[in-house]
PDB file of C-alpha atoms in Angstrom:
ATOM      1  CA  UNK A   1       9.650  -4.504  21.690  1.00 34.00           C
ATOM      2  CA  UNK A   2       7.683  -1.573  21.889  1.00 36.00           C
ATOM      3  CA  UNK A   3       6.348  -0.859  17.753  1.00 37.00           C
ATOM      4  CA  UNK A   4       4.957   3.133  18.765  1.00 36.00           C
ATOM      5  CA  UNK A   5       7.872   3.995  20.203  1.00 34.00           C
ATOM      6  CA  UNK A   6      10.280   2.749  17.169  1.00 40.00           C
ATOM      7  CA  UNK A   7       8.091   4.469  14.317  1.00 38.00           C
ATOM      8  CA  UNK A   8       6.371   7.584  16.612  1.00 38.00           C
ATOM      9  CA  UNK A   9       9.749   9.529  15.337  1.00 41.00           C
ATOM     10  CA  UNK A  10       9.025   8.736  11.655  1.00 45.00           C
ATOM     11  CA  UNK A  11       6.854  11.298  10.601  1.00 42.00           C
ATOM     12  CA  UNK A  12       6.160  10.026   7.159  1.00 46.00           C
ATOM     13  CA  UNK A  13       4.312   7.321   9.200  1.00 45.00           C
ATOM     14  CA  UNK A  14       1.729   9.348  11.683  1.00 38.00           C
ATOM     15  CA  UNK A  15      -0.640  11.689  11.200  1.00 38.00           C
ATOM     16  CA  UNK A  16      -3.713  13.472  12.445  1.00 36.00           C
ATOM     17  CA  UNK A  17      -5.559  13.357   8.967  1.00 39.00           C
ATOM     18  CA  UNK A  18      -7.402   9.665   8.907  1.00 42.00           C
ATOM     19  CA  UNK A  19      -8.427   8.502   5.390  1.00 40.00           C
ATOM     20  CA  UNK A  20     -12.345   9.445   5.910  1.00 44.00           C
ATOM     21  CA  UNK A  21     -13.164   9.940   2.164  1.00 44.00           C
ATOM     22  CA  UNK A  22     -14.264   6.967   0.193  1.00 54.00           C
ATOM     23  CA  UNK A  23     -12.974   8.530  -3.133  1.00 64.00           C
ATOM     24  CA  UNK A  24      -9.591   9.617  -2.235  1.00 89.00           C
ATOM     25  CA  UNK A  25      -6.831   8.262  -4.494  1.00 91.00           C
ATOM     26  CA  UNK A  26      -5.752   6.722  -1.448  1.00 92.00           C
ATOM     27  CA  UNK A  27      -8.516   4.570  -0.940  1.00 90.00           C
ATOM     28  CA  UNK A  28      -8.720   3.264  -4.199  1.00 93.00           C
ATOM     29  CA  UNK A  29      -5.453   1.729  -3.530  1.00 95.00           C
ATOM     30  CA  UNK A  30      -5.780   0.800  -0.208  1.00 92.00           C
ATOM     31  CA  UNK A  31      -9.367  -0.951  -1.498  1.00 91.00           C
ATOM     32  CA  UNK A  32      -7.768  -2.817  -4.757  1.00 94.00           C
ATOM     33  CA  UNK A  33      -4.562  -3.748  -1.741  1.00 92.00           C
ATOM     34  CA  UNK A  34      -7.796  -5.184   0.856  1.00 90.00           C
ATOM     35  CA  UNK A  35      -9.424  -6.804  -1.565  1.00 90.00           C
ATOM     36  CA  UNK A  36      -6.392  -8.681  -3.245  1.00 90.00           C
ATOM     37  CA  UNK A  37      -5.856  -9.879   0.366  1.00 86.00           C
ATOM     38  CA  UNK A  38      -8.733 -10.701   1.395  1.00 82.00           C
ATOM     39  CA  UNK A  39     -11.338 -11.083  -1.211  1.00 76.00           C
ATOM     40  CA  UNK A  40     -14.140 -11.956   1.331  1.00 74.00           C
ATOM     41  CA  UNK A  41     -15.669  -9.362   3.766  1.00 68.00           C
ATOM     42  CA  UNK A  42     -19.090 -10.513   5.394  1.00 58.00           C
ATOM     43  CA  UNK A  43     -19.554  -6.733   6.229  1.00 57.00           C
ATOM     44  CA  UNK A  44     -18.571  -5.297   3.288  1.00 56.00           C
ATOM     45  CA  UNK A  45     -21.686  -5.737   0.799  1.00 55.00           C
ATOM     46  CA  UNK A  46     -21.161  -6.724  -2.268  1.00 61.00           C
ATOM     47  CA  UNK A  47     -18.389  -8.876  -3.920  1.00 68.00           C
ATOM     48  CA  UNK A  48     -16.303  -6.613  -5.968  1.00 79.00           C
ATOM     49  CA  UNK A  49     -12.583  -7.824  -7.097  1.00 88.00           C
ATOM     50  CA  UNK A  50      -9.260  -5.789  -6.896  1.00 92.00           C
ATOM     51  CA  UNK A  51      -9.496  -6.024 -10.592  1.00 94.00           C
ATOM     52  CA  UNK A  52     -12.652  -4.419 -11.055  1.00 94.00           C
ATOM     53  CA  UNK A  53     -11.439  -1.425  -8.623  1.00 94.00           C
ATOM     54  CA  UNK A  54      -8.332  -0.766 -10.325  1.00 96.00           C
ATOM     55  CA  UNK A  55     -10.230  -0.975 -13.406  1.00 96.00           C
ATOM     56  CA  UNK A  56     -12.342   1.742 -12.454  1.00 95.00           C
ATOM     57  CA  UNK A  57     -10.123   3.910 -11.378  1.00 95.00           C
ATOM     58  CA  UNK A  58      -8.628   3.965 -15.275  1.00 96.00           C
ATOM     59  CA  UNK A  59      -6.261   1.798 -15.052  1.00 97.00           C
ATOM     60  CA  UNK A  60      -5.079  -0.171 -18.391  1.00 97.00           C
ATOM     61  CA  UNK A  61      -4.378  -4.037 -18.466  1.00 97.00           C
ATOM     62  CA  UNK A  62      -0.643  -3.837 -18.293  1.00 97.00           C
ATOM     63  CA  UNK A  63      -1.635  -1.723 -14.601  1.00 97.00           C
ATOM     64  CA  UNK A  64      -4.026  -4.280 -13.366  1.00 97.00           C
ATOM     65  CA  UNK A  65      -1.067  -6.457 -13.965  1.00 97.00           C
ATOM     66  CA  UNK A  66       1.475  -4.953 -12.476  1.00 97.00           C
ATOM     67  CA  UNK A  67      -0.186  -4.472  -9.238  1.00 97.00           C
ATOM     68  CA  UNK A  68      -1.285  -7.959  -9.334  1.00 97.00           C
ATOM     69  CA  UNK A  69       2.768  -9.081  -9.857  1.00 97.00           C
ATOM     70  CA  UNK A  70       3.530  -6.257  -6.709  1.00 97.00           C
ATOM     71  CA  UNK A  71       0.806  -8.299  -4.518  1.00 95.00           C
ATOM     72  CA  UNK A  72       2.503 -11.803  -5.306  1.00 94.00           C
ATOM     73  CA  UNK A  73       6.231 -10.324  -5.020  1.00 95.00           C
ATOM     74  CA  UNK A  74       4.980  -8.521  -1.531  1.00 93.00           C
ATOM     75  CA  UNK A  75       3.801 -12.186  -0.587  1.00 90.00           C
ATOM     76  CA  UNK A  76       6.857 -13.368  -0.985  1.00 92.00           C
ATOM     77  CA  UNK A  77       9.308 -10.663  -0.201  1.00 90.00           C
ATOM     78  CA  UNK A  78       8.081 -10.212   3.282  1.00 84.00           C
ATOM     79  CA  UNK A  79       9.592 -12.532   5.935  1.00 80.00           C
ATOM     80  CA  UNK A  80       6.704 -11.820   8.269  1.00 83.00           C
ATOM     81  CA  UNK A  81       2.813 -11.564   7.621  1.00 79.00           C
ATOM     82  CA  UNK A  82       1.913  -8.545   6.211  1.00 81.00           C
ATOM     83  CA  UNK A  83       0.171  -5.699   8.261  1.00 80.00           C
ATOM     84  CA  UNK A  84      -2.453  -5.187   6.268  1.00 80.00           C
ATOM     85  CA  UNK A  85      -6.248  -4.616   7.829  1.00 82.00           C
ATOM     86  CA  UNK A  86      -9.862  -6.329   6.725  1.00 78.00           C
ATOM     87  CA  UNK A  87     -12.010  -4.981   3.812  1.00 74.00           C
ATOM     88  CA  UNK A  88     -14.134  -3.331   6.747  1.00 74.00           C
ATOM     89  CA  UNK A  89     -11.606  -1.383   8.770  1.00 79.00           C
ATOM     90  CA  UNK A  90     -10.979   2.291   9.085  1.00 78.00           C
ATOM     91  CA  UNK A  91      -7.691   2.002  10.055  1.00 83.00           C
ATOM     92  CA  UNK A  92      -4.150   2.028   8.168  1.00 86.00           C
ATOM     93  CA  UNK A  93      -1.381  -1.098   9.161  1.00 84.00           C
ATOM     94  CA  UNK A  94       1.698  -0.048   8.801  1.00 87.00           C
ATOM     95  CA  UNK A  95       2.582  -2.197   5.631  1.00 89.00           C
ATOM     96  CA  UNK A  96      -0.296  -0.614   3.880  1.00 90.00           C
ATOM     97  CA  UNK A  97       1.028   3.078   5.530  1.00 90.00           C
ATOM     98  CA  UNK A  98       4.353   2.068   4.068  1.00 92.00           C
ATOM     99  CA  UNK A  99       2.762   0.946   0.096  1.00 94.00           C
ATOM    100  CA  UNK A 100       0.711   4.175   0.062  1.00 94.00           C
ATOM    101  CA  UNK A 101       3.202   6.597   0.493  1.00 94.00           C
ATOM    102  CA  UNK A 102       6.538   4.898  -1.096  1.00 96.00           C
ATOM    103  CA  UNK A 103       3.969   5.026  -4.334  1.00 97.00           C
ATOM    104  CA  UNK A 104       3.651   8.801  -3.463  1.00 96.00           C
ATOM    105  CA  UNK A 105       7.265   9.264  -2.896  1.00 96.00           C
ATOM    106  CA  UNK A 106       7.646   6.657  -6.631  1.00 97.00           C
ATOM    107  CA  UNK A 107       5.144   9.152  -8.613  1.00 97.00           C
ATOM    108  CA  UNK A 108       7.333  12.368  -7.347  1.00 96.00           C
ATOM    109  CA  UNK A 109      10.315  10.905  -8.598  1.00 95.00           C
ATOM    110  CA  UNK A 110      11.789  10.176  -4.967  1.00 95.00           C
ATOM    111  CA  UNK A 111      13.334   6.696  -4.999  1.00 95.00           C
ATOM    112  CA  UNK A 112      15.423   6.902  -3.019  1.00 95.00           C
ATOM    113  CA  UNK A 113      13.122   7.737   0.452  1.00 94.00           C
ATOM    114  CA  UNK A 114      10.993   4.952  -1.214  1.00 95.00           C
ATOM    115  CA  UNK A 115      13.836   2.367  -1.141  1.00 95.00           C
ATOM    116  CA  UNK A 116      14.636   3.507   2.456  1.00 93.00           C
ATOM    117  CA  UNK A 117      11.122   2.782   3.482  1.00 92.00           C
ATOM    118  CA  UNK A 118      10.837  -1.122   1.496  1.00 94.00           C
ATOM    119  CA  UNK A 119      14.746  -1.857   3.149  1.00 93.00           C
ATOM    120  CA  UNK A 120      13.187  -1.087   6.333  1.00 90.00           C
ATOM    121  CA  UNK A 121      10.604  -3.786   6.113  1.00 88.00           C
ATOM    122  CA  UNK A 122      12.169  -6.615   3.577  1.00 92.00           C
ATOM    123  CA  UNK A 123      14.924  -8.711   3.107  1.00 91.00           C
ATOM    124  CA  UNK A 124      17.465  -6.287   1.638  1.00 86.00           C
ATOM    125  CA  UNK A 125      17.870  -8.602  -1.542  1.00 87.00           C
ATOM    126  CA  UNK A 126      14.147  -8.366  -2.319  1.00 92.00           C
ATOM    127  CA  UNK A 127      13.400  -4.334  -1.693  1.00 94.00           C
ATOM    128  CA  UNK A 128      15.267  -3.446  -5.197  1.00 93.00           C
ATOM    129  CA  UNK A 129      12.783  -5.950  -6.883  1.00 94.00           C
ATOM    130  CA  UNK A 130      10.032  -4.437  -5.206  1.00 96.00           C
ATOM    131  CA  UNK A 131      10.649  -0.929  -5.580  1.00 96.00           C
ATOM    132  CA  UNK A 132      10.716  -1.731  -9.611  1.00 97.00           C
ATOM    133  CA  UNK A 133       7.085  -3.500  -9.224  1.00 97.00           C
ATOM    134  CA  UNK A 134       6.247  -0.399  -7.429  1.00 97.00           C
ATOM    135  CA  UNK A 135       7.999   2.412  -9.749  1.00 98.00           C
ATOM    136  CA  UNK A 136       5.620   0.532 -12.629  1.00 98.00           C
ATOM    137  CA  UNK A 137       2.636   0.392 -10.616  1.00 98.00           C
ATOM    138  CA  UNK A 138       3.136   3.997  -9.080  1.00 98.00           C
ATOM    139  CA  UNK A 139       3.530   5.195 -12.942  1.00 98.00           C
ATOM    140  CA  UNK A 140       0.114   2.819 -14.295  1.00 98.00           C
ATOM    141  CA  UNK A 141      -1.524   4.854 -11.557  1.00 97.00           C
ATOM    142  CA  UNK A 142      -0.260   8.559 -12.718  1.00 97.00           C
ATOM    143  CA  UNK A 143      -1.573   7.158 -16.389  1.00 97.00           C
ATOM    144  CA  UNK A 144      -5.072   7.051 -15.282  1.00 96.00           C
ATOM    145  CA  UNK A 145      -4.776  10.212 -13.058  1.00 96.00           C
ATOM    146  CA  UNK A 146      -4.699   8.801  -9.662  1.00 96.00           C
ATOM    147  CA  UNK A 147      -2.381  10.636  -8.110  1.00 96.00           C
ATOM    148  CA  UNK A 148      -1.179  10.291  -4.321  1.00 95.00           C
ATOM    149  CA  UNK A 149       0.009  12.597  -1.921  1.00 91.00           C
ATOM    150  CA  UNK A 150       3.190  12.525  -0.060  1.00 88.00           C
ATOM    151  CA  UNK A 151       2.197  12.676   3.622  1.00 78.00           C
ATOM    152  CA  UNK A 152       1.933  11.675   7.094  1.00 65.00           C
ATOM    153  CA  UNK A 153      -0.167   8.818   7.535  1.00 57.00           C
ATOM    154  CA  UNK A 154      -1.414   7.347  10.978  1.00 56.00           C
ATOM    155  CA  UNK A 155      -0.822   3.758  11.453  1.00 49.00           C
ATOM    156  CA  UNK A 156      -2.220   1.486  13.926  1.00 49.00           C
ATOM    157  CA  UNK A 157       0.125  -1.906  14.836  1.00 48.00           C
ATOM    158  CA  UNK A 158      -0.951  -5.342  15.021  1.00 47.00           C
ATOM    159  CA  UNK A 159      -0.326  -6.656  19.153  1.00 39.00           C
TER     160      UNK A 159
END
């Protein structure tokens, strides 16, 4: 099966604007999504937890929460591994592509494209579930101001 070929159509999926800044709302998601993953990096320094990121980015308790109950539901929901990169890399997998902007398309309102996007990748019984972990998470995230953008994002696919 050839993965470019199926998503290079999807335009809510590539892009020719890489994440390059460290303090884009963006990143702080993609970090505190990393680091819940995969809480060791030998070349990332220091040891900083999803917790603490989220924390600093504003987020209240009932937030951290939430995104912690989103990781463990994700865990579960997904009947593959997830595409998610190291700590370390520059580039967006296509899970993490597909968390970013279906919490953009959750904080404008549009749940619909966001439920298209989770029924693409989970078990249709599980993407309703997720989408409300995500709808709560997407909102905990407008609370403290960190807003996302709705946009193309380029993906790279694990071989």
């Amino acid at each position: 099966m050839n993965f470019r070929y199926q998503y290079s159509s999807r335009p809510e999926l590539v892009d020719d604007h890489p994440n390059e800044t460290a303090c884009t709302p963006d990143h702080t998601v993609l970090s505190a999504v990393r680091t819940w993953l995969r809480p060791t990096c030998e070349s990332v320094r220091g040891s900083r937890h999803w917790h603490d990121i989220l924390s600093d980015a504003g987020l209240r308790k009932e937030g951290i929460e939430h995104f912690d109950l989103l990781m463990r539901s994700l865990m579960r929901a997904s009947y593959r591994p997830l595409d998610m990169r190291c700590r370390c890399a520059t580039e967006l997998g296509k899970d993490e592509a597909v968390i970013l902007q279906a919490i953009a398309l959750l904080q404008k309102t549009h749940s619909g494209a966001a439920l298209r996007m989770l029924n693409e990748w989970l078990p249709a019984p599980s993407a309703s579930g997720v989408l409300k972990l995500l709808r709560w998470f997407a909102i905990d995230l407008l609370d403290a101001g960190v807003e996302l953008d709705v946009q193309a994002r380029r993906v790279t696919y694990m071989h």
